[in-house]
């Protein structure tokens, strides 16, 4: 168990994100999603109000030093670090043959009970209506993150609309990273690139 520097509540390490202090005055805080970076760490829930609390006083109190960082900057750090981690996990699952790619392969994996998690691209309209995808959504075993092009690029294809993770440990890591990467979402209608909403209750991840 660790204590969130935002809300002060205890939580499991898996539900928190580790922040570390850097030597860089411009970017005093970095995200350590693997939990192995050197330096002093502080833990925070990847939700808007905890990032607010961390930026206001939690980090300074934990590090016993002034930390000049805004909640919005923390949220952006989490979004970027979470996205990078997700791309890495996708590739790791693919290389270790623990990934089913595409509608047919995902439907087969779900049918055989081998899919621990279905991961749908956010712009995958057709795949989102597959009965296998709907089944996993109802079971709470579905995440949505990234575009078809972004998932495809990680796998060396032009696009990938849906994949299934066939390993429990990888599936759990993907869930955590999606929660981190989704702490803020681009404003509706924006094509990304700076369209990050301010951190408030409405952008929070459950
Ligand atoms: Zn918290």
mmCIF file of N, CA, C and O and ligand atoms in Angstrom, residues 4 6-9 16 44-45 47 50, ligand 1:
data_model
loop_
_atom_site.group_PDB
_atom_site.id
_atom_site.type_symbol
_atom_site.label_atom_id
_atom_site.label_comp_id
_atom_site.label_asym_id
_atom_site.label_seq_id
_atom_site.Cartn_x
_atom_site.Cartn_y
_atom_site.Cartn_z
ATOM 1 N N UNK A 4 -1.489 8.263 -1.654
ATOM 2 C CA UNK A 4 -1.593 9.231 -2.744
ATOM 3 C C UNK A 4 -1.284 10.632 -2.194
ATOM 4 O O UNK A 4 -1.882 11.048 -1.207
ATOM 5 N N UNK A 6 -2.042 13.294 -3.538
ATOM 6 C CA UNK A 6 -3.118 14.202 -3.913
ATOM 7 C C UNK A 6 -4.237 14.212 -2.893
ATOM 8 O O UNK A 6 -4.618 15.264 -2.383
ATOM 9 N N UNK A 7 -4.764 13.031 -2.575
ATOM 10 C CA UNK A 7 -5.922 12.933 -1.670
ATOM 11 C C UNK A 7 -5.558 12.426 -0.290
ATOM 12 O O UNK A 7 -6.377 12.479 0.626
ATOM 13 N N UNK A 8 -4.339 11.904 -0.127
ATOM 14 C CA UNK A 8 -3.911 11.423 1.184
ATOM 15 C C UNK A 8 -4.421 10.043 1.546
ATOM 16 O O UNK A 8 -4.186 9.566 2.654
ATOM 17 N N UNK A 9 -5.128 9.393 0.629
ATOM 18 C CA UNK A 9 -5.661 8.061 0.928
ATOM 19 C C UNK A 9 -4.681 6.971 0.530
ATOM 20 O O UNK A 9 -3.892 7.144 -0.390
ATOM 21 N N UNK A 16 -1.937 3.457 -8.483
ATOM 22 C CA UNK A 16 -1.290 4.766 -8.381
ATOM 23 C C UNK A 16 -0.187 4.899 -9.423
ATOM 24 O O UNK A 16 0.279 3.908 -9.975
ATOM 25 N N UNK A 44 0.573 8.996 -6.851
ATOM 26 C CA UNK A 44 -0.658 9.770 -7.028
ATOM 27 C C UNK A 44 -1.662 8.962 -7.859
ATOM 28 O O UNK A 44 -1.271 8.194 -8.745
ATOM 29 N N UNK A 45 -2.957 9.113 -7.552
ATOM 30 C CA UNK A 45 -3.997 8.529 -8.399
ATOM 31 C C UNK A 45 -3.999 9.264 -9.748
ATOM 32 O O UNK A 45 -3.894 10.500 -9.754
ATOM 33 N N UNK A 47 -6.033 10.722 -11.523
ATOM 34 C CA UNK A 47 -7.316 11.419 -11.702
ATOM 35 C C UNK A 47 -7.107 12.909 -11.459
ATOM 36 O O UNK A 47 -6.206 13.311 -10.713
ATOM 37 N N UNK A 50 -6.735 14.514 -7.831
ATOM 38 C CA UNK A 50 -5.515 14.128 -7.110
ATOM 39 C C UNK A 50 -4.291 14.830 -7.708
ATOM 40 O O UNK A 50 -3.372 15.203 -6.982
HETATM 41 ZN ZN1 LIG B 1 -5.623 10.307 -4.704
#
